[in-house]
Amino acid sequence: MMQRKKQPQLTRQAILDAAGGEFSQGGYAGTSLGRLVATAGLTKGALFHHFPDKRTLARSWIEERLASAIAALWIAPLEHADSLESLRTLCRLRLGELAAADATSTLSALAAEVPAAEDLLGRVLGKIFDAWRGAIAGLLERGKAAGRIHRSIKPAAEAAFLVALITGVTVTTHSAQAAETRRACLSSLDDYLETLRNQPT
Amino acid sequence: MMQRKKQPQLTRQAILDAAGGEFSQGGYAGTSLGRLVATAGLTKGALFHHFPDKRTLARSWIEERLASAIAALWIAPLEHADSLESLRTLCRLRLGELAAADATSTLSALAAEVPAAEDLLGRVLGKIFDAWRGAIAGLLERGKAAGRIHRSIKPAAEAAFLVALITGVTVTTHSAQAAETRRACLSSLDDYLETLRNQPT
DNA sequence: ATTATCATACCTTTCGGTCGGTATTTATTT
DNA sequence: AAATAAATACCGACCGAAAGGTATGATAAT
């Protein structure tokens, strides 16, 4: 009976919690580690005990929190779905809230901020996008197999298109007065999804 | 004969030039005014003579440079167009380059970073998106009038959809190894644009 | 003489990060 | 089981660098 850890890195988790709020609000460059520990009632000692530097903290937060948040929001709900309706419903649910500080918009913000290509953070974010695309592609594959989705569509390409679209909607309409524009996007999204349907004719 | 200015704010323009490079690369929070003036061979005195603070510099650069860049890249080419082909061609041209530091991705990055809603910078960026949407909506209107585009489509909504999509493509595929994903998006974009066409039957 | 345009030096604050010390567990030895 | 050694977890003062911004003064055009 080797009971590993009764309190599994409690302080470390608190730091990651606080990091979530800060990164969501200010992005990577806009996040101050001093403010982070202050608002969370922690200390720099604790922070730098668990994480060697800011970049590693960001990477850990992305991997351990953001990735799972996206998985819970966008991947798990589609796991066994194969209909355009489920996709449509999920999009309307997630994009309708217009929650400005949720995981989706944080992912978008970080992806847009990261110094582009060969950076480590960029690759970590890229993996999240890949998983997301994979989930949608999976749904489309299953939909094709079930005859619900038209044979001619390419799941991987369509999934990339959709992830780009969702990301773009959060970026271009995350201000309060953009609610109307957001609804317009969702309306067109409906029409677009219909074009994927397999016509019974 | 009131010849206003022989050298219309030459140093000021140099500062805006430098600001473009910095904001493109590091976003707003990631831009250091010290580095900005250093890399441009200027001084802080010049900077703060022409701009009272960082936010105003950013606002001026967005209004005087970024807005016109987007206009030149995405709005002017569509000014008198009314065909889906011209839209398709422009998208492939602009998104094919995968220029990581061009105006489009800078706009996306700043829009994703800005502290959301009621901020002044946010509104300035919002105006750019509005103008962009307006240009695409105009093309769709003209296309409808010319019978090239299906009657049932709503130009404003479709334009919002397309701007979100383009923005999302730049955000989700601006790493070097995402070229394949980007092509996938463009491929699906083609299919999507076809669905807007007015079928002659 | 005055105003616009800069350059230089400097200011305050905050940044990411370090360091020595301590309390608490855990492992080892007796 | 007691004593001790050794990590682990954390605090909080501190550091040099860099941040955004100011103050003063020189230069030059009006």
Short mmCIF file of C-alpha atoms (C1' of nucleotides) in Angstrom, two decimals:
data_model
loop_
_atom_site.label_atom_id
_atom_site.label_comp_id
_atom_site.label_asym_id
_atom_site.label_seq_id
_atom_site.Cartn_x
_atom_site.Cartn_y
_atom_site.Cartn_z
CA MET A 1 0.00 0.00 0.00
CA MET A 2 2.16 2.84 -1.17
CA GLN A 3 -0.16 5.78 -0.74
CA ARG A 4 1.74 8.24 -2.89
CA LYS A 5 0.57 11.72 -2.00
CA LYS A 6 -2.27 12.67 0.24
CA GLN A 7 -2.24 16.24 -1.05
CA PRO A 8 -1.13 16.02 -4.63
CA GLN A 9 0.76 19.23 -5.17
CA LEU A 10 -1.86 21.45 -3.67
CA THR A 11 0.11 24.65 -3.96
CA ARG A 12 1.16 23.80 -7.45
CA GLN A 13 -2.46 23.45 -8.44
CA ALA A 14 -3.26 26.79 -6.85
CA ILE A 15 -0.54 28.39 -8.95
CA LEU A 16 -1.94 26.86 -12.10
CA ASP A 17 -5.38 28.08 -11.12
CA ALA A 18 -4.10 31.61 -10.76
CA ALA A 19 -2.14 31.32 -13.99
CA GLY A 20 -5.35 30.52 -15.77
CA GLY A 21 -6.95 33.75 -14.74
CA GLU A 22 -3.93 35.81 -15.62
CA PHE A 23 -3.21 34.25 -18.98
CA SER A 24 -6.85 34.43 -19.92
CA GLN A 25 -7.00 38.08 -19.16
CA GLY A 26 -3.65 39.38 -20.28
CA GLY A 27 -2.16 36.79 -22.56
CA TYR A 28 1.39 35.60 -22.09
CA ALA A 29 3.35 38.83 -22.34
CA GLY A 30 0.69 40.72 -20.45
CA THR A 31 0.87 38.45 -17.44
CA SER A 32 2.94 39.53 -14.48
CA LEU A 33 4.17 36.82 -12.18
CA GLY A 34 4.16 39.26 -9.31
CA ARG A 35 0.48 40.01 -9.76
CA LEU A 36 -0.19 36.34 -10.30
CA VAL A 37 1.13 35.28 -6.93
CA ALA A 38 -0.24 38.35 -5.19
CA THR A 39 -3.83 37.89 -6.32
CA ALA A 40 -3.66 34.22 -5.44
CA GLY A 41 -2.20 34.85 -2.01
CA LEU A 42 0.95 32.96 -2.86
CA THR A 43 4.61 33.81 -3.01
CA LYS A 44 7.32 33.86 -5.58
CA GLY A 45 9.16 31.24 -3.66
CA ALA A 46 6.34 28.79 -4.16
CA LEU A 47 6.04 29.68 -7.82
CA PHE A 48 9.68 29.22 -8.68
CA HIS A 49 9.89 26.14 -6.59
CA HIS A 50 7.36 24.41 -8.82
CA PHE A 51 8.24 26.07 -12.13
CA PRO A 52 11.70 27.13 -13.28
CA ASP A 53 10.53 30.11 -15.27
CA LYS A 54 7.58 31.87 -16.85
CA ARG A 55 7.65 29.98 -20.11
CA THR A 56 7.57 26.65 -18.35
CA LEU A 57 4.70 27.82 -16.21
CA ALA A 58 2.81 28.79 -19.33
CA ARG A 59 3.60 25.50 -20.98
CA SER A 60 2.51 23.53 -17.94
CA TRP A 61 -0.69 25.49 -17.68
CA ILE A 62 -1.48 24.98 -21.34
CA GLU A 63 -0.79 21.27 -21.16
CA GLU A 64 -2.42 20.56 -17.83
CA ARG A 65 -5.34 22.95 -17.88
CA LEU A 66 -6.07 24.55 -21.22
CA ALA A 67 -5.77 21.31 -23.17
CA SER A 68 -8.17 19.52 -20.89
CA ALA A 69 -10.55 22.45 -20.91
CA ILE A 70 -10.71 22.38 -24.68
CA ALA A 71 -11.09 18.64 -24.54
CA ALA A 72 -14.03 18.97 -22.19
CA LEU A 73 -15.66 21.75 -24.17
CA TRP A 74 -15.10 20.64 -27.72
CA ILE A 75 -13.81 17.10 -27.93
CA ALA A 76 -15.57 14.95 -25.37
CA PRO A 77 -19.06 16.09 -26.44
CA LEU A 78 -18.35 14.89 -29.96
CA GLU A 79 -16.74 11.63 -29.02
CA HIS A 80 -19.51 9.35 -30.22
CA ALA A 81 -21.56 11.82 -32.22
CA ASP A 82 -22.01 11.41 -35.92
CA SER A 83 -24.67 13.95 -36.85
CA LEU A 84 -24.47 17.50 -38.10
CA GLU A 85 -27.06 18.38 -35.50
CA SER A 86 -24.76 17.55 -32.63
CA LEU A 87 -22.05 19.66 -34.19
CA ARG A 88 -24.43 22.49 -34.78
CA THR A 89 -25.80 22.31 -31.26
CA LEU A 90 -22.35 22.32 -29.72
CA CYS A 91 -21.24 25.33 -31.74
CA ARG A 92 -24.30 27.29 -30.80
CA LEU A 93 -23.89 26.33 -27.19
CA ARG A 94 -20.24 27.28 -26.97
CA LEU A 95 -20.31 30.35 -29.15
CA GLY A 96 -23.62 31.61 -27.94
CA GLU A 97 -22.44 32.26 -24.43
CA LEU A 98 -19.98 34.86 -25.65
CA ALA A 99 -18.01 34.20 -22.51
CA ALA A 100 -15.15 36.56 -23.14
CA ALA A 101 -12.71 34.85 -20.85
CA ASP A 102 -13.38 31.21 -21.49
CA ALA A 103 -10.92 28.61 -22.61
CA THR A 104 -11.73 28.92 -26.28
CA SER A 105 -10.88 32.58 -26.49
CA THR A 106 -7.81 32.09 -24.34
CA LEU A 107 -6.57 29.47 -26.73
CA SER A 108 -7.16 31.83 -29.61
CA ALA A 109 -5.40 34.68 -27.89
CA LEU A 110 -2.35 32.63 -27.02
CA ALA A 111 -2.17 31.11 -30.47
CA ALA A 112 -2.28 34.56 -32.00
CA GLU A 113 0.34 35.91 -29.64
CA VAL A 114 2.91 33.18 -29.71
CA PRO A 115 6.00 34.17 -31.70
CA ALA A 116 4.87 32.05 -34.59
CA ALA A 117 6.62 28.96 -35.60
CA GLU A 118 9.30 26.91 -34.02
CA ASP A 119 8.56 27.94 -30.50
CA LEU A 120 7.81 25.29 -27.91
CA LEU A 121 4.66 27.00 -26.75
CA GLY A 122 3.52 27.15 -30.32
CA ARG A 123 3.90 23.43 -30.72
CA VAL A 124 1.99 22.75 -27.54
CA LEU A 125 -0.84 24.94 -28.75
CA GLY A 126 -0.66 23.27 -32.12
CA LYS A 127 -1.27 19.92 -30.50
CA ILE A 128 -4.45 21.23 -28.96
CA PHE A 129 -5.66 22.41 -32.33
CA ASP A 130 -4.75 19.05 -33.79
CA ALA A 131 -6.76 17.18 -31.21
CA TRP A 132 -9.67 19.51 -31.76
CA ARG A 133 -9.54 19.00 -35.51
CA GLY A 134 -9.28 15.29 -34.94
CA ALA A 135 -12.47 15.21 -32.92
CA ILE A 136 -14.44 17.02 -35.59
CA ALA A 137 -12.90 14.95 -38.35
CA GLY A 138 -13.91 11.86 -36.43
CA LEU A 139 -17.49 13.01 -36.26
CA LEU A 140 -17.51 13.66 -39.97
CA GLU A 141 -16.00 10.26 -40.69
CA ARG A 142 -18.65 8.55 -38.64
CA GLY A 143 -21.31 10.67 -40.26
CA LYS A 144 -20.14 9.60 -43.67
CA ALA A 145 -20.12 5.97 -42.63
CA ALA A 146 -23.65 6.35 -41.33
CA GLY A 147 -24.79 7.96 -44.53
CA ARG A 148 -25.66 11.18 -42.78
CA ILE A 149 -22.95 13.21 -44.41
CA HIS A 150 -22.20 13.55 -48.06
CA ARG A 151 -19.56 11.23 -49.49
CA SER A 152 -17.66 13.94 -51.29
CA ILE A 153 -16.58 15.87 -48.25
CA LYS A 154 -13.11 15.46 -46.85
CA PRO A 155 -13.31 15.22 -43.06
CA ALA A 156 -9.82 16.47 -42.28
CA ALA A 157 -10.12 19.53 -44.48
CA GLU A 158 -13.59 20.32 -43.26
CA ALA A 159 -12.45 19.96 -39.65
CA ALA A 160 -9.60 22.38 -40.23
CA PHE A 161 -12.05 24.77 -41.77
CA LEU A 162 -14.38 24.53 -38.81
CA VAL A 163 -11.71 24.96 -36.17
CA ALA A 164 -10.44 28.02 -38.00
CA LEU A 165 -13.95 29.35 -38.18
CA ILE A 166 -14.71 28.85 -34.51
CA THR A 167 -11.41 30.41 -33.55
CA GLY A 168 -12.05 33.32 -35.85
CA VAL A 169 -15.50 33.90 -34.44
CA THR A 170 -14.15 34.17 -30.92
CA VAL A 171 -11.45 36.58 -32.06
CA THR A 172 -13.52 38.84 -34.26
CA THR A 173 -16.57 39.02 -32.04
CA HIS A 174 -15.40 39.01 -28.47
CA SER A 175 -16.48 42.53 -27.71
CA ALA A 176 -19.83 43.17 -26.13
CA GLN A 177 -21.30 45.09 -29.04
CA ALA A 178 -20.33 42.36 -31.47
CA ALA A 179 -23.12 40.08 -30.33
CA GLU A 180 -25.07 40.80 -33.49
CA THR A 181 -22.11 39.91 -35.67
CA ARG A 182 -21.64 36.73 -33.73
CA ARG A 183 -25.21 35.73 -34.36
CA ALA A 184 -24.68 36.41 -38.03
CA CYS A 185 -21.72 34.04 -38.05
CA LEU A 186 -23.77 31.37 -36.36
CA SER A 187 -26.56 31.82 -38.85
CA SER A 188 -24.19 31.33 -41.76
CA LEU A 189 -22.62 28.43 -39.97
CA ASP A 190 -25.98 26.70 -40.00
CA ASP A 191 -26.25 27.14 -43.74
CA TYR A 192 -22.74 25.91 -44.20
CA LEU A 193 -23.27 22.80 -42.13
CA GLU A 194 -26.35 21.99 -44.18
CA THR A 195 -24.19 21.80 -47.28
CA LEU A 196 -22.34 18.88 -45.73
CA ARG A 197 -25.46 16.84 -45.38
CA ASN A 198 -26.05 13.80 -47.49
CA GLN A 199 -29.10 14.58 -49.60
CA PRO A 200 -31.53 11.64 -49.53
CA THR A 201 -33.26 12.83 -52.70
CA MET B 1 -0.65 78.99 -51.19
CA MET B 2 -0.41 77.60 -47.74
CA GLN B 3 2.06 74.86 -48.29
CA ARG B 4 1.40 72.91 -45.13
CA LYS B 5 4.39 70.75 -44.49
CA LYS B 6 7.27 70.01 -46.78
CA GLN B 7 8.31 67.00 -44.74
CA PRO B 8 5.09 65.74 -43.33
CA GLN B 9 6.16 64.45 -39.96
CA LEU B 10 9.07 62.44 -41.21
CA THR B 11 10.22 61.25 -37.83
CA ARG B 12 6.68 60.53 -36.82
CA GLN B 13 6.33 58.27 -39.82
CA ALA B 14 9.56 56.52 -38.93
CA ILE B 15 8.20 55.85 -35.48
CA LEU B 16 5.02 54.40 -36.92
CA ASP B 17 7.11 52.27 -39.25
CA ALA B 18 9.04 50.87 -36.34
CA ALA B 19 5.88 50.39 -34.34
CA GLY B 20 4.55 48.23 -37.13
CA GLY B 21 7.44 45.84 -36.86
CA GLU B 22 7.24 45.63 -33.11
CA PHE B 23 3.49 45.23 -32.81
CA SER B 24 3.50 42.64 -35.55
CA GLN B 25 6.08 40.61 -33.80
CA GLY B 26 5.23 40.97 -30.15
CA GLY B 27 1.69 42.22 -29.96
CA TYR B 28 0.80 45.15 -27.77
CA ALA B 29 1.95 43.98 -24.37
CA GLY B 30 5.01 42.33 -25.84
CA THR B 31 6.27 45.51 -27.42
CA SER B 32 8.91 47.52 -25.61
CA LEU B 33 9.15 51.18 -26.46
CA GLY B 34 12.83 51.11 -25.63
CA ARG B 35 13.51 48.39 -28.16
CA LEU B 36 11.24 50.11 -30.62
CA VAL B 37 13.24 53.32 -30.69
CA ALA B 38 16.55 51.51 -30.44
CA THR B 39 16.02 49.25 -33.44
CA ALA B 40 14.76 52.20 -35.46
CA GLY B 41 17.69 54.40 -34.51
CA LEU B 42 15.44 56.88 -32.78
CA THR B 43 15.08 58.21 -29.30
CA LYS B 44 12.47 58.31 -26.63
CA GLY B 45 12.36 62.06 -26.89
CA ALA B 46 11.13 61.82 -30.45
CA LEU B 47 8.64 59.15 -29.56
CA PHE B 48 7.04 60.96 -26.65
CA HIS B 49 7.08 64.20 -28.53
CA HIS B 50 4.79 62.75 -31.15
CA PHE B 51 2.76 60.39 -28.98
CA PRO B 52 1.75 60.94 -25.37
CA ASP B 53 1.88 57.29 -24.37
CA LYS B 54 2.02 53.73 -25.56
CA ARG B 55 -1.69 53.26 -25.99
CA THR B 56 -1.99 56.32 -28.17
CA LEU B 57 0.93 55.15 -30.26
CA ALA B 58 -0.79 51.84 -30.76
CA ARG B 59 -4.05 53.51 -31.62
CA SER B 60 -2.39 55.84 -34.10
CA TRP B 61 -0.53 52.99 -35.73
CA ILE B 62 -3.69 50.93 -36.04
CA GLU B 63 -5.64 53.79 -37.51
CA GLU B 64 -2.97 55.17 -39.79
CA ARG B 65 -1.20 52.04 -40.88
CA LEU B 66 -2.98 48.82 -40.05
CA ALA B 67 -6.36 50.02 -41.24
CA SER B 68 -4.99 51.13 -44.59
CA ALA B 69 -3.00 47.93 -44.95
CA ILE B 70 -6.12 45.87 -44.49
CA ALA B 71 -7.93 48.18 -46.86
CA ALA B 72 -5.26 47.65 -49.49
CA LEU B 73 -5.10 43.91 -48.97
CA TRP B 74 -8.73 43.00 -48.54
CA ILE B 75 -11.02 45.88 -49.37
CA ALA B 76 -9.74 47.71 -52.41
CA PRO B 77 -9.34 44.54 -54.48
CA LEU B 78 -13.03 43.79 -53.97
CA GLU B 79 -14.30 47.27 -54.57
CA HIS B 80 -15.96 46.62 -57.89
CA ALA B 81 -15.91 42.86 -57.90
CA ASP B 82 -19.12 40.88 -57.89
CA SER B 83 -18.02 37.32 -58.55
CA LEU B 84 -17.19 34.45 -56.27
CA GLU B 85 -14.10 33.88 -58.37
CA SER B 86 -12.59 37.21 -57.37
CA LEU B 87 -13.27 36.44 -53.73
CA ARG B 88 -11.78 33.00 -54.08
CA THR B 89 -8.73 34.31 -55.88
CA LEU B 90 -8.10 36.97 -53.28
CA CYS B 91 -8.37 34.52 -50.41
CA ARG B 92 -5.97 32.11 -52.02
CA LEU B 93 -3.59 34.92 -52.79
CA ARG B 94 -3.59 36.37 -49.30
CA LEU B 95 -3.74 33.15 -47.32
CA GLY B 96 -1.43 31.22 -49.58
CA GLU B 97 1.60 33.32 -48.82
CA LEU B 98 1.49 32.29 -45.19
CA ALA B 99 3.35 35.47 -44.40
CA ALA B 100 3.53 35.13 -40.67
CA ALA B 101 4.06 38.79 -39.96
CA ASP B 102 1.74 40.45 -42.39
CA ALA B 103 -1.03 42.84 -41.61
CA THR B 104 -3.73 40.21 -41.50
CA SER B 105 -2.13 38.18 -38.77
CA THR B 106 -1.20 41.31 -36.86
CA LEU B 107 -4.80 42.38 -36.88
CA SER B 108 -5.80 38.98 -35.61
CA ALA B 109 -3.19 39.01 -32.89
CA LEU B 110 -4.13 42.45 -31.63
CA ALA B 111 -7.83 41.65 -31.74
CA ALA B 112 -7.23 38.52 -29.71
CA GLU B 113 -5.07 40.33 -27.18
CA VAL B 114 -7.06 43.46 -26.55
CA PRO B 115 -8.76 43.38 -23.15
CA ALA B 116 -12.09 42.64 -24.78
CA ALA B 117 -14.87 45.05 -24.88
CA GLU B 118 -15.12 48.66 -24.00
CA ASP B 119 -11.52 49.45 -24.63
CA LEU B 120 -10.65 52.17 -27.09
CA LEU B 121 -8.21 50.01 -28.98
CA GLY B 122 -10.88 47.37 -29.22
CA ARG B 123 -13.25 49.76 -30.88
CA VAL B 124 -10.63 50.90 -33.35
CA LEU B 125 -9.95 47.31 -34.29
CA GLY B 126 -13.65 46.68 -34.48
CA LYS B 127 -14.00 49.41 -37.08
CA ILE B 128 -11.43 47.66 -39.25
CA PHE B 129 -13.34 44.42 -39.03
CA ASP B 130 -16.52 46.30 -39.88
CA ALA B 131 -15.00 47.84 -42.97
CA TRP B 132 -13.67 44.47 -44.01
CA ARG B 133 -17.06 42.83 -43.58
CA GLY B 134 -18.61 45.69 -45.46
CA ALA B 135 -16.40 45.12 -48.47
CA ILE B 136 -17.26 41.45 -48.66
CA ALA B 137 -20.93 42.13 -48.07
CA GLY B 138 -20.81 44.64 -50.90
CA LEU B 139 -19.39 42.07 -53.24
CA LEU B 140 -22.09 39.63 -52.30
CA GLU B 141 -24.78 42.26 -52.79
CA ARG B 142 -23.50 43.07 -56.24
CA GLY B 143 -23.21 39.40 -57.01
CA LYS B 144 -26.80 38.89 -56.05
CA ALA B 145 -27.90 41.79 -58.20
CA ALA B 146 -25.95 40.37 -61.10
CA GLY B 147 -27.54 36.97 -60.64
CA ARG B 148 -24.19 35.39 -59.90
CA ILE B 149 -24.96 34.62 -56.30
CA HIS B 150 -27.92 32.84 -54.90
CA ARG B 151 -30.82 34.97 -53.75
CA SER B 152 -31.25 33.24 -50.43
CA ILE B 153 -27.91 34.21 -48.99
CA LYS B 154 -27.62 37.10 -46.57
CA PRO B 155 -24.59 39.20 -47.48
CA ALA B 156 -23.93 40.66 -44.05
CA ALA B 157 -24.07 37.33 -42.28
CA GLU B 158 -21.97 35.63 -44.91
CA ALA B 159 -19.41 38.42 -44.75
CA ALA B 160 -19.13 38.07 -41.00
CA PHE B 161 -18.67 34.35 -41.46
CA LEU B 162 -15.92 34.87 -44.01
CA VAL B 163 -14.01 37.44 -42.01
CA ALA B 164 -14.12 35.16 -39.01
CA LEU B 165 -12.90 32.32 -41.14
CA ILE B 166 -10.00 34.22 -42.65
CA THR B 167 -8.99 35.49 -39.24
CA GLY B 168 -9.20 32.02 -37.80
CA VAL B 169 -7.10 30.57 -40.57
CA THR B 170 -4.30 33.01 -39.88
CA VAL B 171 -4.45 32.29 -36.16
CA THR B 172 -4.68 28.52 -36.28
CA THR B 173 -2.16 27.97 -39.06
CA HIS B 174 0.55 30.55 -38.69
CA SER B 175 3.24 28.08 -37.82
CA ALA B 176 5.51 26.76 -40.49
CA GLN B 177 4.42 23.15 -40.20
CA ALA B 178 0.77 24.12 -40.47
CA ALA B 179 1.02 24.72 -44.20
CA GLU B 180 -0.84 21.52 -44.89
CA THR B 181 -3.66 22.49 -42.58
CA ARG B 182 -3.85 25.86 -44.23
CA ARG B 183 -4.23 24.26 -47.61
CA ALA B 184 -7.00 22.11 -46.20
CA CYS B 185 -8.82 25.21 -45.04
CA LEU B 186 -8.49 26.76 -48.46
CA SER B 187 -9.78 23.64 -50.10
CA SER B 188 -12.88 23.63 -47.94
CA LEU B 189 -13.25 27.33 -48.51
CA ASP B 190 -13.56 26.64 -52.21
CA ASP B 191 -16.36 24.19 -51.60
CA TYR B 192 -18.05 26.59 -49.28
CA LEU B 193 -17.92 29.46 -51.75
CA GLU B 194 -19.46 27.23 -54.39
CA THR B 195 -22.52 26.82 -52.22
CA LEU B 196 -23.14 30.54 -52.50
CA ARG B 197 -23.35 30.40 -56.24
CA ASN B 198 -26.61 30.93 -58.02
CA GLN B 199 -27.34 27.64 -59.75
CA PRO B 200 -28.39 28.21 -63.35
CA THR B 201 -29.90 24.73 -63.29
"C1'" DA C 1 11.41 85.63 -29.70
"C1'" DT C 2 8.90 81.82 -30.00
"C1'" DT C 3 7.58 77.49 -31.11
"C1'" DA C 4 8.26 72.81 -32.92
"C1'" DT C 5 11.42 69.13 -32.98
"C1'" DC C 6 14.21 66.34 -31.18
"C1'" DA C 7 18.42 64.22 -27.90
"C1'" DT C 8 20.08 62.94 -23.34
"C1'" DA C 9 19.86 61.85 -18.88
"C1'" DC C 10 17.19 60.34 -15.49
"C1'" DC C 11 13.05 58.87 -12.61
"C1'" DT C 12 9.90 55.46 -10.55
"C1'" DT C 13 7.95 51.19 -10.82
"C1'" DT C 14 7.73 46.70 -12.04
"C1'" DC C 15 9.61 42.89 -14.35
"C1'" DG C 16 11.37 37.91 -14.19
"C1'" DG C 17 14.23 35.60 -11.33
"C1'" DT C 18 17.64 34.44 -7.28
"C1'" DC C 19 19.00 33.33 -2.71
"C1'" DG C 20 19.48 32.13 2.07
"C1'" DG C 21 16.87 30.37 5.49
"C1'" DT C 22 13.18 27.44 7.69
"C1'" DA C 23 9.55 24.34 8.52
"C1'" DT C 24 7.90 19.91 7.30
"C1'" DT C 25 8.15 15.19 5.29
"C1'" DT C 26 10.40 11.28 4.15
"C1'" DA C 27 14.23 7.96 4.33
"C1'" DT C 28 17.78 5.90 6.73
"C1'" DT C 29 20.28 4.36 10.49
"C1'" DT C 30 20.76 2.83 15.12
"C1'" DA D 1 11.11 3.08 18.17
"C1'" DA D 2 14.18 6.87 18.43
"C1'" DA D 3 17.41 9.53 16.38
"C1'" DT D 4 19.19 11.41 12.52
"C1'" DA D 5 20.02 12.46 7.84
"C1'" DA D 6 18.16 14.19 3.64
"C1'" DA D 7 14.93 15.84 0.64
"C1'" DT D 8 10.91 18.58 -0.23
"C1'" DA D 9 8.10 22.68 0.15
"C1'" DC D 10 7.87 27.13 0.95
"C1'" DC D 11 8.73 32.09 2.56
"C1'" DG D 12 10.12 36.79 1.75
"C1'" DA D 13 13.84 39.89 1.09
"C1'" DC D 14 16.47 41.06 -2.55
"C1'" DC D 15 18.71 41.74 -7.42
"C1'" DG D 16 19.86 43.70 -11.93
"C1'" DA D 17 17.50 44.79 -15.93
"C1'" DA D 18 14.03 46.76 -18.31
"C1'" DA D 19 9.63 48.77 -18.37
"C1'" DG D 20 6.88 53.31 -19.44
"C1'" DG D 21 7.42 57.92 -18.85
"C1'" DT D 22 9.51 62.80 -17.45
"C1'" DA D 23 12.56 66.83 -17.31
"C1'" DT D 24 15.77 69.69 -19.27
"C1'" DG D 25 18.06 71.59 -22.81
"C1'" DA D 26 19.98 72.01 -27.54
"C1'" DT D 27 18.86 73.01 -32.43
"C1'" DA D 28 16.55 75.03 -35.92
"C1'" DA D 29 12.79 76.92 -38.41
"C1'" DT D 30 9.15 80.71 -38.26
#
